[in-house]
Amino acid sequence: MSKQEVFDLDLIKNLYKQIGEKVNAAKSVVNRPLTLAEKILYSHLWDGTPEKAFVRGKDYVDFAPDRIACQDATAQMALLQFMQAGKKKVAVPTTVHCDHLIQAKMGAEKDLQEAYNQSNEVFNFLASVSDKYGIGFWKPGAGIIHQVVLENYAFPGGMMIGTDSHTVNAGGLGMVAIGVGGADAVDVMAGMPWELKFPKLIGVKLTGSMSGWTAPKDVILKVAGILTVKGGTGAIIEYFGEGAKSMSCTGKGTICNMGAEVGATTSTFGYDDSMERYLRATGRAEVADLANGVREHLTGDPEVYANPEEYFDQVIEINLDTLKPHLNGPFTPDLDTPVGEIKEKAESNGWPLEVKWGLIGSCTNSSYEDLSRAASIAQQAIDKKLKTKAKFGINPGSEQVRFTAERDGLLQVFENLGATIFTNACGPCIGQWDREGADRKEVNTIVHSFNRNFAKRADGNPNTHAFVASPEIVAAIAIAGRLDFDPYKDTLTNEDGEEVMLDLPTGLELPPKGFDVEDNGYQDPKADGSDVEVVVKPDSKRLQLLTPFQAWEGKDLKGLKLLIKTKGKCTTDHISMAGPWLTYRGHLDNISNNLLIGAVNAYNDKTDEVLNPYTGKYEGVPKVARAIKASGDFSIVFGEDNYGEGSSREHAAMEPRHLAVRAVVVKSFARIHETNLKKQGMLALTFANPDDYALIKETDTFDIIGLESFREGEPLTVVAHHEDGSKDEFKVNHTYNEAQIGWFKAGSASNLIAAQNK
């Protein structure tokens, strides 16, 4: 393979030199054997060598991550915040990856050129900020952030954070890798500790080994069905057992990647032979040699895996010998169905059985192994004289994967079957898909190997039923054109009128001739960026310099107007949609025009239609929010369970803050979104009694009482003033600690950093 730079080698050497001492110190203070997650957490404490045992799910702990990765959509706001911090250079290794702002439409070459035509201002901004502050820059077309991280930066026993919820993908190489909002990343970039509530631990024991049509994807699709979209909240999922060792490194990455769909803080696997093989195949033999030298510290202790119930808060066991291929969906990634059982469920629910598109790629399933297994099905179709009944699209995970797959003939196989090869980018997975006919909002079904399938996510059509499956199952269903196709027993009619069956998929864990690439798309920053000028035009529609949010007034909040009481699932896609709105990710005022437009109003079951408290008319959420802000008033948002599920996008917290929302009160939060709200100086509160959600009336105004004595562990009181003069009072809980209360008082965490640096 082509010789490439080994990133962070000195950092890794230094970590491994100290890891034994730190792990042993942690064992002494905890007084028992340790899981892998605990070893990594305790060896990355901001204060150095462990001196106390932390209580899972309770203690806030300061950590020192090894590195940071940002994708282009979230990097804009993160770097705009970092520019306010007054630092000359990032304090830890950081990279920016341009993968979100490339729309899938015509094919790789044309789509990439169109991205440059449309977003060059943003790419130039990101490149210049990277140059100025010592940040590595991966150009458009270089690949999807998480695949590029796995190939270049992830290493066993390391800790990283990233401004994307699927940063957790790096757990496939034995890391604790955690998705965060941009403000969290700014803390670490500025040389400050990163705070996290010490996670609970879920152990998943994998026995047996996979065969047939079953793939690593099916492990996490099964786990999602068991845990649901919030069952992993506040926990690290650690996979172990012989079944874990039998899988490829990129297969492990797929499983960790979709841990975000169950709300897990992250997921990880212990270092093993497959990780060593992957490190060597991706040009990092030196890292593999170093890891081999401290191997015992890069996996959980044997006693833990022998008696997992004693060491984990929850244990799940999955037998890979009997695990079937799954289809999860539609509209939520935890609705799991074995492939052979989908027909009856689809018919009873009215899900269309005809499949219009099959899509392979995204950060979840775009490795060489994924493409090779899907290509084996595509080649069979050609050999057996079958045509795809559905349209077929492929997004390779990185330029290295794409170049190697093209060299080895895999991409040609897909093209021979009529597939479109899109850019090495996120594309349809994050709504960057200009799908023909989507504007007609027809009821239809698609299958994909992505991680999320919320309504409107892929193509903007609320009636697209998206199902998640492995690449090989997606390929088979695209060929069959039916959601209920069972490759184990169903036949297909070929061009000659013959009934044929698909054989089992075959694949290659790693390319036999090694990986290769001519230009991986990486750009080193200048050694001294002090003379680099970062230009943000005052009239730009894409970028806007930030103005600090107002500090707390020092008194209780009174007379808050109701902006919206949301009903049911309210993800970050509902709060701040992606798709065409990615255009404005660097311009807070413009992107705020999508605030909560996807959320369902509890009073009329409609989206983007809420009561304007001044006119009594129903109008769009952003319009009403702007009216409240213009009047000098503030507002409040109410919601239900797992509010803010989904992507790490801090825009979902910055937009309400910008449009005068001061508090969000819900039954429960998704972890990242709760933190993002806190970072932006907002009140993230939960009903002490979830039934109090029913007390909120459409014309109420609200007071939040107790802020003058706001302290850790003490609830606040919300007073709902009703139109008839009556009122209801109820308690609301919070998880703020002393430092986080400081963010609230300062107006945001960024305000506090800037003040400290002055």
mmCIF file of C-alpha atoms in Angstrom, residues 444-682:
data_model
loop_
_atom_site.group_PDB
_atom_site.id
_atom_site.type_symbol
_atom_site.label_atom_id
_atom_site.label_comp_id
_atom_site.label_asym_id
_atom_site.label_seq_id
_atom_site.Cartn_x
_atom_site.Cartn_y
_atom_site.Cartn_z
ATOM 1 C CA ASN A 444 -42.982 4.567 -0.544
ATOM 2 C CA THR A 445 -40.375 2.234 0.949
ATOM 3 C CA ILE A 446 -36.576 2.339 0.823
ATOM 4 C CA VAL A 447 -33.937 0.143 2.474
ATOM 5 C CA HIS A 448 -30.500 1.351 3.518
ATOM 6 C CA SER A 449 -27.449 0.416 5.557
ATOM 7 C CA PHE A 450 -27.434 3.752 7.423
ATOM 8 C CA ASN A 451 -28.007 4.243 11.155
ATOM 9 C CA ARG A 452 -31.099 6.468 11.395
ATOM 10 C CA ASN A 453 -34.450 6.346 9.667
ATOM 11 C CA PHE A 454 -36.542 9.129 11.208
ATOM 12 C CA ALA A 455 -39.334 10.578 9.084
ATOM 13 C CA LYS A 456 -38.030 12.966 6.380
ATOM 14 C CA ARG A 457 -34.389 12.185 7.248
ATOM 15 C CA ALA A 458 -33.152 10.700 3.965
ATOM 16 C CA ASP A 459 -35.131 12.590 1.331
ATOM 17 C CA GLY A 460 -37.366 15.114 3.134
ATOM 18 C CA ASN A 461 -40.492 13.089 2.352
ATOM 19 C CA PRO A 462 -42.478 12.303 5.539
ATOM 20 C CA ASN A 463 -44.068 9.323 3.743
ATOM 21 C CA THR A 464 -40.823 7.525 2.919
ATOM 22 C CA HIS A 465 -40.700 4.356 5.017
ATOM 23 C CA ALA A 466 -36.980 3.719 5.568
ATOM 24 C CA PHE A 467 -35.716 0.360 6.832
ATOM 25 C CA VAL A 468 -32.208 -0.280 8.141
ATOM 26 C CA ALA A 469 -30.331 -3.466 7.220
ATOM 27 C CA SER A 470 -26.858 -4.807 6.447
ATOM 28 C CA PRO A 471 -25.280 -3.987 3.058
ATOM 29 C CA GLU A 472 -25.780 -7.561 1.804
ATOM 30 C CA ILE A 473 -29.471 -7.577 2.752
ATOM 31 C CA VAL A 474 -29.906 -4.129 1.166
ATOM 32 C CA ALA A 475 -28.324 -5.456 -2.040
ATOM 33 C CA ALA A 476 -30.587 -8.534 -2.062
ATOM 34 C CA ILE A 477 -33.742 -6.488 -1.424
ATOM 35 C CA ALA A 478 -32.773 -3.919 -4.079
ATOM 36 C CA ILE A 479 -32.454 -6.767 -6.585
ATOM 37 C CA ALA A 480 -35.757 -8.345 -5.517
ATOM 38 C CA GLY A 481 -37.548 -5.010 -5.212
ATOM 39 C CA ARG A 482 -39.617 -6.281 -2.282
ATOM 40 C CA LEU A 483 -39.314 -5.598 1.430
ATOM 41 C CA ASP A 484 -40.494 -9.119 2.273
ATOM 42 C CA PHE A 485 -37.822 -10.876 0.193
ATOM 43 C CA ASP A 486 -36.213 -13.655 2.240
ATOM 44 C CA PRO A 487 -32.929 -14.693 0.591
ATOM 45 C CA TYR A 488 -32.893 -17.942 2.556
ATOM 46 C CA LYS A 489 -35.945 -19.337 0.779
ATOM 47 C CA ASP A 490 -37.339 -17.011 -1.912
ATOM 48 C CA THR A 491 -36.616 -17.356 -5.624
ATOM 49 C CA LEU A 492 -36.342 -14.632 -8.270
ATOM 50 C CA THR A 493 -37.287 -14.790 -11.936
ATOM 51 C CA ASN A 494 -34.411 -13.931 -14.284
ATOM 52 C CA GLU A 495 -34.369 -12.569 -17.859
ATOM 53 C CA ASP A 496 -34.790 -16.090 -19.266
ATOM 54 C CA GLY A 497 -37.855 -16.753 -17.114
ATOM 55 C CA GLU A 498 -35.940 -19.116 -14.830
ATOM 56 C CA GLU A 499 -36.428 -19.259 -11.072
ATOM 57 C CA VAL A 500 -33.089 -18.657 -9.361
ATOM 58 C CA MET A 501 -31.925 -18.169 -5.789
ATOM 59 C CA LEU A 502 -29.173 -15.971 -4.427
ATOM 60 C CA ASP A 503 -26.273 -17.817 -2.843
ATOM 61 C CA LEU A 504 -24.841 -16.763 0.500
ATOM 62 C CA PRO A 505 -22.770 -13.542 0.456
ATOM 63 C CA THR A 506 -19.012 -13.757 0.560
ATOM 64 C CA GLY A 507 -16.609 -10.996 1.445
ATOM 65 C CA LEU A 508 -13.096 -10.001 2.352
ATOM 66 C CA GLU A 509 -12.244 -8.587 5.759
ATOM 67 C CA LEU A 510 -9.351 -6.651 4.217
ATOM 68 C CA PRO A 511 -8.165 -6.134 0.627
ATOM 69 C CA PRO A 512 -5.786 -8.979 -0.356
ATOM 70 C CA LYS A 513 -3.467 -6.535 -2.181
ATOM 71 C CA GLY A 514 -3.609 -4.036 0.704
ATOM 72 C CA PHE A 515 -5.191 -0.604 0.770
ATOM 73 C CA ASP A 516 -4.004 2.015 -1.684
ATOM 74 C CA VAL A 517 -4.793 5.629 -2.490
ATOM 75 C CA GLU A 518 -3.260 8.351 -4.653
ATOM 76 C CA ASP A 519 -4.515 11.349 -2.666
ATOM 77 C CA ASN A 520 -6.251 10.670 0.639
ATOM 78 C CA GLY A 521 -7.413 14.302 0.819
ATOM 79 C CA TYR A 522 -5.496 15.322 3.939
ATOM 80 C CA GLN A 523 -4.020 18.795 4.349
ATOM 81 C CA ASP A 524 -1.571 19.604 7.162
ATOM 82 C CA PRO A 525 -2.024 22.964 8.927
ATOM 83 C CA LYS A 526 0.694 25.607 8.810
ATOM 84 C CA ALA A 527 3.329 25.260 11.514
ATOM 85 C CA ASP A 528 2.680 28.905 12.401
ATOM 86 C CA GLY A 529 -0.799 30.132 11.536
ATOM 87 C CA SER A 530 -0.531 33.550 13.172
ATOM 88 C CA ASP A 531 -0.533 35.342 9.811
ATOM 89 C CA VAL A 532 -3.568 33.473 8.446
ATOM 90 C CA GLU A 533 -6.596 35.724 8.034
ATOM 91 C CA VAL A 534 -10.011 34.160 8.601
ATOM 92 C CA VAL A 535 -12.566 36.024 6.490
ATOM 93 C CA VAL A 536 -16.275 36.137 7.349
ATOM 94 C CA LYS A 537 -18.094 38.649 5.162
ATOM 95 C CA PRO A 538 -20.668 40.771 7.029
ATOM 96 C CA ASP A 539 -23.288 40.097 4.325
ATOM 97 C CA SER A 540 -22.626 36.358 4.081
ATOM 98 C CA LYS A 541 -25.706 34.131 4.111
ATOM 99 C CA ARG A 542 -23.624 31.082 5.095
ATOM 100 C CA LEU A 543 -21.391 32.351 7.913
ATOM 101 C CA GLN A 544 -21.931 34.748 10.804
ATOM 102 C CA LEU A 545 -19.590 35.696 13.634
ATOM 103 C CA LEU A 546 -21.139 34.955 17.012
ATOM 104 C CA THR A 547 -22.320 37.511 19.540
ATOM 105 C CA PRO A 548 -22.122 36.352 23.185
ATOM 106 C CA PHE A 549 -25.447 35.372 24.749
ATOM 107 C CA GLN A 550 -26.820 37.537 27.547
ATOM 108 C CA ALA A 551 -25.786 36.599 31.095
ATOM 109 C CA TRP A 552 -28.436 35.614 33.645
ATOM 110 C CA GLU A 553 -30.206 38.630 35.162
ATOM 111 C CA GLY A 554 -29.711 37.385 38.706
ATOM 112 C CA LYS A 555 -33.375 36.745 39.499
ATOM 113 C CA ASP A 556 -36.183 34.247 38.889
ATOM 114 C CA LEU A 557 -37.588 34.093 35.366
ATOM 115 C CA LYS A 558 -41.147 35.457 35.241
ATOM 116 C CA GLY A 559 -43.797 35.669 32.532
ATOM 117 C CA LEU A 560 -42.279 33.196 30.076
ATOM 118 C CA LYS A 561 -44.478 32.672 27.011
ATOM 119 C CA LEU A 562 -45.214 29.160 25.729
ATOM 120 C CA LEU A 563 -43.435 28.612 22.414
ATOM 121 C CA ILE A 564 -44.468 24.978 21.914
ATOM 122 C CA LYS A 565 -45.528 21.914 23.870
ATOM 123 C CA THR A 566 -44.151 19.098 21.740
ATOM 124 C CA LYS A 567 -45.872 15.739 21.469
ATOM 125 C CA GLY A 568 -44.181 12.363 21.060
ATOM 126 C CA LYS A 569 -40.752 11.854 19.514
ATOM 127 C CA CYS A 570 -38.811 15.107 19.249
ATOM 128 C CA THR A 571 -35.314 14.455 17.942
ATOM 129 C CA THR A 572 -32.638 16.966 16.990
ATOM 130 C CA ASP A 573 -33.928 16.485 13.428
ATOM 131 C CA HIS A 574 -37.297 17.819 14.599
ATOM 132 C CA ILE A 575 -35.654 20.714 16.480
ATOM 133 C CA SER A 576 -33.115 21.667 13.793
ATOM 134 C CA MET A 577 -33.559 19.809 10.517
ATOM 135 C CA ALA A 578 -30.620 18.839 8.326
ATOM 136 C CA GLY A 579 -31.057 18.390 4.553
ATOM 137 C CA PRO A 580 -31.245 21.820 2.864
ATOM 138 C CA TRP A 581 -30.726 23.536 6.238
ATOM 139 C CA LEU A 582 -27.113 22.312 6.329
ATOM 140 C CA THR A 583 -26.472 25.360 4.122
ATOM 141 C CA TYR A 584 -26.843 27.640 7.158
ATOM 142 C CA ARG A 585 -24.933 25.670 9.799
ATOM 143 C CA GLY A 586 -22.415 28.520 10.098
ATOM 144 C CA HIS A 587 -25.035 31.296 10.313
ATOM 145 C CA LEU A 588 -26.976 31.173 13.562
ATOM 146 C CA ASP A 589 -29.655 33.686 12.632
ATOM 147 C CA ASN A 590 -30.465 32.098 9.272
ATOM 148 C CA ILE A 591 -30.543 28.525 10.519
ATOM 149 C CA SER A 592 -32.809 29.604 13.378
ATOM 150 C CA ASN A 593 -35.559 29.819 10.756
ATOM 151 C CA ASN A 594 -35.861 26.026 11.080
ATOM 152 C CA LEU A 595 -36.342 26.036 14.857
ATOM 153 C CA LEU A 596 -38.706 23.216 15.885
ATOM 154 C CA ILE A 597 -40.455 23.189 12.520
ATOM 155 C CA GLY A 598 -40.548 19.385 12.608
ATOM 156 C CA ALA A 599 -41.924 19.119 16.155
ATOM 157 C CA VAL A 600 -45.568 18.113 16.624
ATOM 158 C CA ASN A 601 -47.653 20.687 18.516
ATOM 159 C CA ALA A 602 -49.520 18.834 21.283
ATOM 160 C CA TYR A 603 -52.577 21.084 20.885
ATOM 161 C CA ASN A 604 -53.318 20.522 17.194
ATOM 162 C CA ASP A 605 -51.122 17.565 16.128
ATOM 163 C CA LYS A 606 -49.565 19.776 13.434
ATOM 164 C CA THR A 607 -45.975 20.732 12.717
ATOM 165 C CA ASP A 608 -44.761 24.324 12.455
ATOM 166 C CA GLU A 609 -48.078 25.744 13.627
ATOM 167 C CA VAL A 610 -48.210 27.247 17.124
ATOM 168 C CA LEU A 611 -50.262 29.930 18.848
ATOM 169 C CA ASN A 612 -48.842 33.445 18.711
ATOM 170 C CA PRO A 613 -49.484 34.790 22.256
ATOM 171 C CA TYR A 614 -49.863 38.366 20.975
ATOM 172 C CA THR A 615 -52.221 37.859 18.023
ATOM 173 C CA GLY A 616 -54.047 34.650 18.964
ATOM 174 C CA LYS A 617 -53.280 33.305 15.467
ATOM 175 C CA TYR A 618 -51.442 30.127 14.499
ATOM 176 C CA GLU A 619 -48.090 30.743 12.845
ATOM 177 C CA GLY A 620 -44.755 28.997 12.227
ATOM 178 C CA VAL A 621 -42.601 28.268 15.290
ATOM 179 C CA PRO A 622 -39.635 30.466 14.249
ATOM 180 C CA LYS A 623 -41.981 33.350 13.412
ATOM 181 C CA VAL A 624 -43.636 33.168 16.833
ATOM 182 C CA ALA A 625 -40.253 32.833 18.551
ATOM 183 C CA ARG A 626 -39.020 35.956 16.763
ATOM 184 C CA ALA A 627 -42.187 37.833 17.768
ATOM 185 C CA ILE A 628 -41.588 36.924 21.424
ATOM 186 C CA LYS A 629 -37.935 37.982 21.163
ATOM 187 C CA ALA A 630 -38.836 41.272 19.441
ATOM 188 C CA SER A 631 -41.287 42.077 22.232
ATOM 189 C CA GLY A 632 -38.541 41.773 24.828
ATOM 190 C CA ASP A 633 -40.148 38.692 26.372
ATOM 191 C CA PHE A 634 -38.725 35.181 26.757
ATOM 192 C CA SER A 635 -40.255 31.771 26.103
ATOM 193 C CA ILE A 636 -40.274 28.169 27.288
ATOM 194 C CA VAL A 637 -40.559 24.767 25.543
ATOM 195 C CA PHE A 638 -42.154 21.601 26.948
ATOM 196 C CA GLY A 639 -41.686 18.047 25.676
ATOM 197 C CA GLU A 640 -41.930 14.335 26.383
ATOM 198 C CA ASP A 641 -39.431 11.453 26.681
ATOM 199 C CA ASN A 642 -35.895 11.288 25.278
ATOM 200 C CA TYR A 643 -36.168 14.864 24.025
ATOM 201 C CA GLY A 644 -33.251 15.691 21.716
ATOM 202 C CA GLU A 645 -32.619 12.091 20.639
ATOM 203 C CA GLY A 646 -30.390 11.701 17.602
ATOM 204 C CA SER A 647 -27.555 13.826 16.262
ATOM 205 C CA SER A 648 -25.151 15.799 18.427
ATOM 206 C CA ARG A 649 -26.013 19.029 16.596
ATOM 207 C CA GLU A 650 -25.744 21.884 19.060
ATOM 208 C CA HIS A 651 -27.735 24.076 16.678
ATOM 209 C CA ALA A 652 -30.758 22.443 18.328
ATOM 210 C CA ALA A 653 -29.674 24.202 21.527
ATOM 211 C CA MET A 654 -28.208 27.391 20.053
ATOM 212 C CA GLU A 655 -31.258 28.238 17.944
ATOM 213 C CA PRO A 656 -33.765 28.359 20.818
ATOM 214 C CA ARG A 657 -31.215 30.294 22.881
ATOM 215 C CA HIS A 658 -30.804 32.786 20.028
ATOM 216 C CA LEU A 659 -34.587 33.165 19.704
ATOM 217 C CA ALA A 660 -35.163 33.934 23.408
ATOM 218 C CA VAL A 661 -36.101 30.480 24.730
ATOM 219 C CA ARG A 662 -34.775 30.316 28.294
ATOM 220 C CA ALA A 663 -35.865 26.843 29.434
ATOM 221 C CA VAL A 664 -36.795 23.412 28.096
ATOM 222 C CA VAL A 665 -38.878 21.231 30.440
ATOM 223 C CA VAL A 666 -39.402 17.584 29.445
ATOM 224 C CA LYS A 667 -40.044 14.099 30.830
ATOM 225 C CA SER A 668 -36.482 13.009 29.966
ATOM 226 C CA PHE A 669 -33.530 14.141 27.818
ATOM 227 C CA ALA A 670 -31.102 12.476 25.472
ATOM 228 C CA ARG A 671 -27.609 12.943 26.969
ATOM 229 C CA ILE A 672 -25.903 15.101 24.342
ATOM 230 C CA HIS A 673 -28.817 17.477 23.899
ATOM 231 C CA GLU A 674 -29.156 18.056 27.641
ATOM 232 C CA THR A 675 -25.463 18.977 27.803
ATOM 233 C CA ASN A 676 -25.750 21.213 24.744
ATOM 234 C CA LEU A 677 -28.594 23.170 26.361
ATOM 235 C CA LYS A 678 -26.548 23.618 29.523
ATOM 236 C CA LYS A 679 -23.508 24.797 27.538
ATOM 237 C CA GLN A 680 -25.577 27.533 25.880
ATOM 238 C CA GLY A 681 -26.776 28.921 29.208
ATOM 239 C CA MET A 682 -30.265 27.449 29.058
#
